[in-house]
Coordinates of C-alpha atoms in Angstrom, one line a residue:
M1 CA 15.4 42.0 -23.4
N2 CA 15.6 42.2 -27.3
L3 CA 18.5 39.4 -28.2
F4 CA 18.8 41.0 -32.7
W5 CA 21.2 44.0 -32.1
K6 CA 23.8 41.9 -29.5
K7 CA 23.3 39.2 -32.1
F8 CA 24.2 42.0 -35.3
T9 CA 27.1 44.1 -33.1
G10 CA 28.7 41.1 -32.5
K11 CA 28.1 40.1 -28.2
L12 CA 26.7 37.2 -28.5
I13 CA 28.0 34.7 -30.3
P14 CA 26.7 32.3 -32.5
T15 CA 26.6 28.9 -31.6
A16 CA 28.9 27.3 -33.5
K17 CA 32.0 29.8 -32.8
F18 CA 30.2 29.4 -29.4
E19 CA 31.5 25.8 -29.3
A20 CA 34.7 26.0 -31.1
L21 CA 35.4 28.7 -28.2
E22 CA 34.9 26.1 -25.2
A23 CA 36.5 23.8 -26.5
E24 CA 39.9 25.5 -27.1
L25 CA 39.9 26.3 -24.4
K26 CA 38.9 23.3 -22.1
S27 CA 41.8 21.5 -25.0
S28 CA 43.9 24.4 -24.2
L29 CA 43.5 24.6 -20.8
I30 CA 44.5 21.3 -20.6
R31 CA 47.5 21.1 -22.6
Y32 CA 48.9 24.1 -20.6
N33 CA 48.5 21.5 -18.1
E34 CA 49.9 18.6 -19.1
V35 CA 52.6 20.9 -20.3
A36 CA 53.3 23.4 -17.2
K37 CA 54.3 19.4 -16.2
S38 CA 56.0 18.0 -18.2
L39 CA 60.0 17.8 -17.9
E40 CA 60.6 18.7 -21.1
L41 CA 59.4 22.7 -19.6
E42 CA 61.1 21.6 -16.5
E43 CA 64.5 22.0 -18.8
Y44 CA 63.9 25.5 -20.6
N45 CA 63.0 26.5 -16.9
K46 CA 66.6 25.8 -15.8
L47 CA 68.3 26.4 -19.5
F48 CA 66.6 30.1 -19.0
H49 CA 68.3 31.1 -15.8
E50 CA 71.2 29.7 -16.4
V51 CA 71.4 30.8 -19.9
K52 CA 70.7 34.2 -18.9
S53 CA 72.3 34.8 -16.0
A54 CA 75.5 36.7 -16.4
A55 CA 77.8 35.3 -15.7
F56 CA 77.4 32.9 -18.7
I57 CA 76.9 35.7 -20.9
E58 CA 80.1 36.5 -19.4
N59 CA 82.0 33.2 -19.8
K60 CA 80.4 32.6 -23.5
K61 CA 81.9 36.6 -24.3
V62 CA 85.1 35.4 -23.1
L63 CA 85.2 32.5 -24.6
Q64 CA 84.5 34.4 -27.7
N65 CA 86.5 37.1 -28.4
R66 CA 89.5 36.2 -25.9
K67 CA 93.1 36.1 -28.3
Y68 CA 95.1 33.2 -28.1
K69 CA 98.1 35.9 -28.0
D70 CA 96.2 36.5 -24.3
T71 CA 96.3 33.6 -23.1
E72 CA 98.8 32.1 -20.1
E73 CA 99.5 29.3 -22.4
Y74 CA 100.2 31.3 -25.6
R75 CA 103.0 32.9 -23.4
D76 CA 104.3 29.3 -22.1
T77 CA 104.6 27.8 -25.0
R78 CA 105.9 30.8 -26.4
K79 CA 108.6 31.3 -24.1
F80 CA 109.4 27.9 -23.9
H81 CA 109.8 27.6 -27.4
K82 CA 112.5 30.6 -27.5
L83 CA 114.4 29.6 -24.6
E84 CA 113.9 25.4 -26.6
N85 CA 115.9 27.3 -29.5
S86 CA 119.0 29.2 -27.6
A87 CA 122.1 28.8 -28.9
G88 CA 123.4 28.5 -25.8
I89 CA 120.4 26.4 -24.1
K90 CA 120.7 23.7 -27.0
L91 CA 125.1 23.8 -26.6
Y92 CA 124.3 23.7 -22.2
F93 CA 122.3 20.2 -23.8
Q94 CA 125.1 18.8 -26.3
V95 CA 127.9 19.2 -24.0
L96 CA 125.6 17.4 -21.3
K97 CA 125.0 14.5 -23.3
S98 CA 128.8 14.7 -24.3
K99 CA 131.5 12.2 -23.6
E100 CA 134.3 15.3 -23.1
L101 CA 131.4 16.5 -20.4
E102 CA 131.7 12.5 -19.1
A103 CA 134.9 12.1 -18.6
Y104 CA 135.6 15.5 -17.7
R105 CA 133.6 14.3 -14.2
A106 CA 135.2 11.8 -14.3
F107 CA 138.3 12.8 -14.3
E108 CA 137.5 15.6 -11.6
A109 CA 136.1 13.0 -8.9
T110 CA 140.3 11.8 -8.6
P111 CA 143.2 13.0 -7.3
E112 CA 144.6 13.6 -10.7
F113 CA 142.4 16.1 -11.5
E114 CA 144.7 18.2 -9.7
D115 CA 147.5 17.7 -11.6
L116 CA 145.0 20.4 -14.0
G117 CA 146.6 22.7 -12.4
D118 CA 150.0 21.8 -12.8
K119 CA 151.8 23.5 -16.7
K120 CA 154.0 21.8 -16.6
K121 CA 152.4 18.3 -15.6
V122 CA 149.8 19.6 -18.6
K123 CA 153.1 19.8 -21.0
A124 CA 154.2 16.5 -20.3
S125 CA 150.6 14.4 -20.4
E126 CA 148.5 14.2 -23.2
K127 CA 146.1 13.1 -21.5
L128 CA 145.3 16.5 -19.8
Q129 CA 146.1 18.3 -22.5
E130 CA 142.8 16.9 -24.3
L131 CA 141.1 17.3 -20.7
K132 CA 142.6 21.5 -20.3
K133 CA 141.3 22.1 -23.6
F134 CA 138.6 21.1 -23.3
E135 CA 137.9 23.0 -20.1
R136 CA 138.7 25.9 -22.0
S137 CA 136.6 24.8 -24.2
K138 CA 133.8 27.5 -24.8
A139 CA 131.1 24.9 -24.8
F140 CA 132.3 23.5 -21.3
K141 CA 132.3 28.1 -20.3
N142 CA 128.9 28.2 -21.7
Y143 CA 128.1 24.7 -19.9
T144 CA 129.4 26.1 -16.6
R145 CA 127.2 29.2 -17.3
F146 CA 124.0 27.6 -17.4
H147 CA 124.4 24.2 -14.7
D148 CA 122.3 24.6 -11.7
S149 CA 121.1 27.8 -13.2
Y150 CA 117.3 29.4 -13.0
I151 CA 117.0 29.4 -16.6
I152 CA 118.0 26.0 -17.3
K153 CA 115.1 25.1 -14.2
E154 CA 112.7 27.3 -15.8
Y155 CA 112.9 25.7 -19.3
E156 CA 112.8 22.0 -17.4
Q157 CA 109.2 23.1 -15.5
L158 CA 108.3 24.5 -19.1
K159 CA 109.4 21.8 -20.8
S160 CA 107.1 19.6 -18.1
L161 CA 104.6 21.9 -18.1
I162 CA 104.0 21.9 -21.8
N163 CA 103.9 17.8 -22.6
S164 CA 101.0 17.1 -19.5
A165 CA 97.7 16.1 -21.1
D166 CA 96.4 18.8 -19.1
F167 CA 97.7 21.4 -20.8
Q168 CA 98.0 20.7 -24.0
K169 CA 94.0 20.0 -24.0
K170 CA 93.5 23.3 -23.1
N171 CA 96.5 24.8 -25.8
E172 CA 94.4 23.3 -27.8
F173 CA 91.5 24.9 -26.3
W174 CA 92.3 28.3 -26.7
A175 CA 94.3 27.8 -29.6
N176 CA 91.4 26.9 -31.6
A177 CA 89.7 30.3 -33.0
H178 CA 86.0 28.2 -32.9
R179 CA 86.2 26.9 -29.0
W180 CA 82.7 28.3 -27.7
H181 CA 81.5 24.9 -30.2
T182 CA 83.6 23.2 -28.2
T183 CA 82.5 23.8 -24.8
P184 CA 79.2 22.5 -22.4
E185 CA 77.9 26.3 -22.3
Y186 CA 77.5 26.5 -26.1
A187 CA 75.7 22.5 -25.5
K188 CA 73.8 24.3 -23.4
E189 CA 72.9 26.6 -25.1
Q190 CA 71.7 24.8 -28.8
R191 CA 69.1 22.7 -26.5
F192 CA 68.0 26.3 -25.2
Y193 CA 67.1 27.6 -28.8
E194 CA 66.0 23.7 -29.3
L195 CA 63.1 23.9 -26.3
A196 CA 62.4 27.5 -27.4
K197 CA 61.0 26.5 -30.0
N198 CA 58.5 23.3 -29.0
P199 CA 56.1 24.0 -29.9
D200 CA 54.2 22.8 -26.4
I201 CA 56.5 25.5 -24.9
V202 CA 56.2 28.2 -27.4
F203 CA 52.8 27.9 -27.1
F204 CA 52.6 27.9 -22.7
I205 CA 55.1 30.9 -23.0
N206 CA 52.2 32.6 -25.6
E207 CA 49.4 31.0 -23.1
K208 CA 47.7 34.1 -21.1
P209 CA 46.5 31.9 -17.8
E210 CA 44.3 34.4 -16.6
R211 CA 42.2 33.1 -19.7
F212 CA 41.2 30.0 -17.6
E213 CA 39.9 31.4 -14.6
S214 CA 36.3 30.3 -15.6
I215 CA 37.5 27.0 -16.5
K216 CA 40.2 25.7 -14.5
H217 CA 38.7 25.1 -11.5
R218 CA 35.5 22.8 -13.0
K219 CA 34.5 20.3 -12.8
E220 CA 32.9 18.4 -15.3
I221 CA 29.9 15.4 -13.1
F222 CA 27.7 14.7 -15.9
T223 CA 27.2 14.8 -19.6
E224 CA 24.7 14.1 -21.4
D225 CA 25.7 12.8 -25.3
F226 CA 22.7 11.1 -26.1
N227 CA 24.5 8.2 -27.3
W228 CA 21.8 5.0 -26.8
N229 CA 18.7 4.5 -28.8
V230 CA 16.5 2.8 -25.5
I231 CA 15.6 5.5 -23.2
D232 CA 15.7 2.0 -21.4
K233 CA 19.7 2.5 -20.8
S234 CA 19.5 6.3 -21.0
R235 CA 19.6 7.8 -17.0
W236 CA 16.3 9.4 -18.1
N237 CA 12.5 8.0 -16.8
I238 CA 9.6 8.5 -18.6
G239 CA 6.7 10.4 -17.1
F240 CA 7.1 13.4 -13.7
Y241 CA 8.5 12.5 -11.1
Y242 CA 6.3 12.1 -7.8
K243 CA 8.3 11.7 -4.4
N244 CA 5.3 9.3 -3.5
K245 CA 6.0 6.2 -6.0
K246 CA 2.4 5.5 -5.9
M247 CA 1.4 8.1 -7.8
I248 CA 1.0 7.7 -11.5
A249 CA 4.2 9.2 -13.0
N250 CA 3.4 9.2 -16.7
H251 CA 0.4 11.0 -17.5
S252 CA -0.6 14.7 -19.1
F253 CA -2.8 16.8 -17.4
A254 CA -6.9 17.9 -18.2
N255 CA -6.3 21.8 -19.0
E256 CA -3.4 20.9 -21.9
K257 CA -3.8 19.2 -25.8
Q258 CA -1.8 16.2 -25.9
A259 CA -1.2 13.3 -24.4
N260 CA 2.6 12.6 -23.3
N261 CA 2.6 9.6 -24.2
S262 CA 4.4 6.6 -22.2
G263 CA 8.5 7.3 -24.1
K264 CA 6.9 6.9 -27.9
N265 CA 7.6 10.5 -28.6
I266 CA 11.5 10.0 -27.9
S267 CA 13.7 9.3 -30.3
V268 CA 17.7 10.0 -30.5
E269 CA 19.3 9.9 -34.0
N270 CA 22.5 10.9 -34.6
G271 CA 23.1 11.7 -30.5
I272 CA 20.4 14.2 -30.5
L273 CA 17.3 13.9 -28.1
R274 CA 14.2 14.8 -30.1
I275 CA 10.6 14.8 -28.0
S276 CA 8.3 14.6 -31.0
T277 CA 4.9 16.8 -31.0
K278 CA 2.2 15.2 -33.2
H279 CA -1.1 16.0 -33.8
E280 CA -2.8 12.3 -33.5
K281 CA -5.5 11.4 -31.4
T282 CA -5.2 9.2 -28.5
T283 CA -7.1 8.8 -25.2
A284 CA -4.8 8.9 -22.5
K285 CA -4.9 9.9 -18.7
A286 CA -4.9 13.3 -17.9
W287 CA -4.9 14.9 -14.9
H288 CA -7.8 17.2 -13.1
P289 CA -7.6 19.4 -10.2
V290 CA -11.1 18.4 -9.1
K291 CA -12.1 15.3 -10.4
G292 CA -8.5 13.1 -10.0
F293 CA -6.8 11.0 -13.3
V294 CA -9.7 11.3 -16.0
E295 CA -8.9 9.7 -19.6
Q296 CA -9.8 11.8 -21.7
E297 CA -8.9 12.3 -25.6
F298 CA -6.2 14.3 -27.1
Q299 CA -5.5 15.6 -30.4
Y300 CA -1.6 16.2 -29.9
T301 CA 0.9 13.3 -28.7
S302 CA 4.1 14.5 -26.8
D303 CA 6.4 13.3 -24.2
V304 CA 7.9 14.5 -21.3
I305 CA 11.6 12.9 -19.0
N306 CA 13.5 13.7 -16.1
S307 CA 16.5 12.8 -13.8
A308 CA 14.8 12.3 -10.4
D309 CA 16.1 8.5 -9.9
E310 CA 19.1 8.8 -11.5
F311 CA 20.9 12.4 -10.9
R312 CA 20.2 15.6 -9.1
V313 CA 22.3 18.6 -8.6
K314 CA 22.7 21.4 -6.3
H315 CA 24.7 24.7 -7.4
G316 CA 27.1 24.5 -10.4
T317 CA 27.1 25.2 -14.4
I318 CA 24.2 23.3 -16.2
S319 CA 24.1 24.0 -20.0
A320 CA 22.1 22.8 -22.6
K321 CA 22.5 23.1 -26.6
L322 CA 18.8 22.8 -27.7
R323 CA 16.2 24.0 -30.6
C324 CA 12.9 23.5 -30.9
A325 CA 9.5 24.5 -33.5
G326 CA 6.0 24.8 -33.3
S327 CA 3.5 27.0 -31.5
I328 CA 4.1 24.3 -28.4
N329 CA 5.7 25.3 -25.2
H330 CA 8.7 23.2 -24.4
A331 CA 10.6 23.4 -20.9
F332 CA 14.4 22.5 -19.6
W333 CA 13.7 22.9 -16.0
L334 CA 14.8 22.1 -12.6
G335 CA 12.2 20.6 -10.8
S336 CA 11.6 19.0 -7.2
D337 CA 10.0 17.3 -4.9
G338 CA 7.6 19.9 -4.0
K339 CA 5.6 22.4 -7.0
L340 CA 8.3 24.8 -5.4
P341 CA 11.6 25.5 -6.0
H342 CA 11.5 25.3 -9.8
I343 CA 13.8 27.1 -12.2
N344 CA 12.9 27.2 -16.0
I345 CA 16.8 27.2 -17.7
F346 CA 14.4 27.4 -21.5
H347 CA 10.5 27.6 -22.0
F348 CA 9.7 28.2 -25.4
D349 CA 5.8 29.4 -25.0
G350 CA 4.9 29.1 -29.3
K351 CA 6.6 32.6 -29.6
K352 CA 9.2 34.3 -27.2
I353 CA 11.9 32.4 -25.0
K354 CA 11.2 32.9 -21.4
I355 CA 13.7 32.6 -18.3
G356 CA 13.1 32.5 -14.8
N357 CA 12.7 31.6 -11.5
A358 CA 9.4 30.3 -9.9
G359 CA 8.4 31.9 -6.7
K360 CA 5.2 31.4 -5.0
E361 CA 3.1 33.9 -6.8
V362 CA 5.5 34.9 -9.5
M363 CA 8.0 34.0 -11.6
D364 CA 11.1 36.0 -11.3
G365 CA 12.8 35.6 -14.8
V366 CA 13.4 37.6 -18.6
E367 CA 11.6 36.5 -21.7
I368 CA 14.4 36.8 -24.8
K369 CA 13.3 37.9 -28.0
G370 CA 15.5 38.8 -31.3
L371 CA 16.7 34.6 -31.2
N372 CA 15.7 31.7 -34.3
P373 CA 14.1 28.8 -31.6
S374 CA 14.3 26.2 -34.4
Q375 CA 18.2 27.0 -34.1
F376 CA 20.8 25.8 -31.7
H377 CA 21.5 27.2 -28.9
V378 CA 23.3 26.4 -26.3
F379 CA 21.2 27.8 -22.5
S380 CA 22.8 27.5 -19.0
L381 CA 22.5 28.2 -15.4
Q382 CA 24.4 29.6 -13.3
W383 CA 23.4 28.7 -9.6
T384 CA 25.6 29.7 -6.3
P385 CA 23.9 29.6 -2.8
K386 CA 23.7 33.0 -3.5
E387 CA 22.2 33.7 -6.5
L388 CA 21.0 32.3 -10.4
I389 CA 22.6 33.3 -13.9
W390 CA 21.2 32.7 -16.3
K391 CA 22.6 32.3 -19.5
I392 CA 22.5 32.0 -23.3
N393 CA 25.6 30.9 -24.9
N394 CA 28.7 33.4 -24.2
L395 CA 25.8 35.8 -22.8
E396 CA 24.7 36.5 -19.4
I397 CA 21.2 37.2 -19.7
Y398 CA 19.1 37.9 -15.9
R399 CA 20.2 37.2 -13.2
T400 CA 18.3 36.9 -9.3
A401 CA 18.6 36.5 -5.7
S402 CA 15.7 35.6 -5.0
N403 CA 13.6 32.5 -4.1
I404 CA 17.3 30.5 -3.8
P405 CA 16.6 26.6 -3.9
K406 CA 18.4 25.0 -1.4
E407 CA 17.6 21.5 -2.2
E408 CA 18.4 19.5 -4.8
M409 CA 17.3 19.1 -7.6
F410 CA 16.5 17.1 -11.2
M411 CA 16.0 17.9 -14.7
V412 CA 12.9 17.9 -16.9
L413 CA 12.7 18.1 -20.5
N414 CA 9.1 18.1 -21.7
S415 CA 6.6 19.7 -24.8
F416 CA 2.8 20.5 -23.7
I417 CA 0.1 22.8 -25.6
P418 CA -2.5 24.4 -23.5
S419 CA -6.0 23.7 -24.0
K420 CA -5.9 28.3 -25.0
K421 CA -3.1 27.6 -28.1
H422 CA -3.9 26.5 -30.9
G423 CA -1.2 24.0 -30.8
S424 CA 0.7 22.3 -33.8
S425 CA 3.2 19.5 -34.9
G426 CA 6.9 19.9 -34.0
Y427 CA 9.3 19.0 -31.8
F428 CA 12.3 19.4 -28.9
E429 CA 16.2 18.9 -29.7
V430 CA 18.7 18.3 -27.3
D431 CA 22.5 17.8 -28.6
W432 CA 23.7 17.3 -25.0
I433 CA 23.8 18.7 -21.5
K434 CA 26.6 19.5 -19.2
I435 CA 26.8 19.9 -15.7
Y436 CA 30.0 21.3 -14.3
D437 CA 30.4 21.4 -10.2
K438 CA 30.2 24.7 -8.1

């Protein structure tokens, strides 16, 4: 597969941009989940349903647009003041409080009250004349007209109503042209608008949660940032892994040009692991398929490390950011207790990048062209019970349903030079490795 046009057309996203997008997606998911559980969002949703309801909108419309003249409070107040300013009612209450009425009522309760009907007696008595004069007065006639009348009862009822604290509060409210701003509903509306501008809530509302589908159930189960300097303090072992612990792990092969150098060619600087392949002569143990272990002279040194004792994985996504240089084979692969299964997540043969799954007779995979191996790229393997899927950065490269491993596998990083290859100095660098569960 040639990735030149994939890069040219933008289908293969550059590594820095890919990492930035992955980091943004991860941080956005964390933020989205935090906001989803926040009290502010809960309050916003509650207020949204209330403020946007038909009842709330109608009530707001009434409170804003209703004229004071259309209220009962206005009508009751106006009617009361009309009665209060009535000349007849004013005169009624003047008479009601007068000494003349008091004297008349007192005399009315005596037997002599009948004398007011006798003209001779009235003519003969100054007191009766005064009482008779009051009885015939306009003021007294006005009094008798209103006394115990419906209109006075209505006046007293309105007076009591208007002087009540509850009525005065309502009347003041309706008389205020800006009454809406004094209501609890207005306060709720303003709080809703405030929350609607909250950056977290704006983010949550505008976010498309479906874009988190690929990672929302993903759990990081292994992270290697290479923040160590001594391999003994890491989760890696030097050499190859063998189920039989008596087997020599740190060795080379007779058909290779490099000696694996007991971890001396492993270094970590600024959080990047480097396996250096050096042009230097040395003598080391090499495995020969006929002779077994033999001492052999090598022209190069390099190294190999594995995670077999510390970490193995079955299913999930294994990703590594790496690069390499030199006419050297560099590989990041998954191994098992036997020769198979064997999965190459990344293999550079000095010219081309290869990925694939080894069978008994053939490697099920693909060669990659048009990709500069000296630049960092993220190589990933998605391993499910049904298939294996390889990706470089965001782009799917290959998938297969053949020879799917059924056991846990461990990671191996190594550099080597086959005897038929000319060889050179070089390096294999890994910035990080991350594994997510299935």
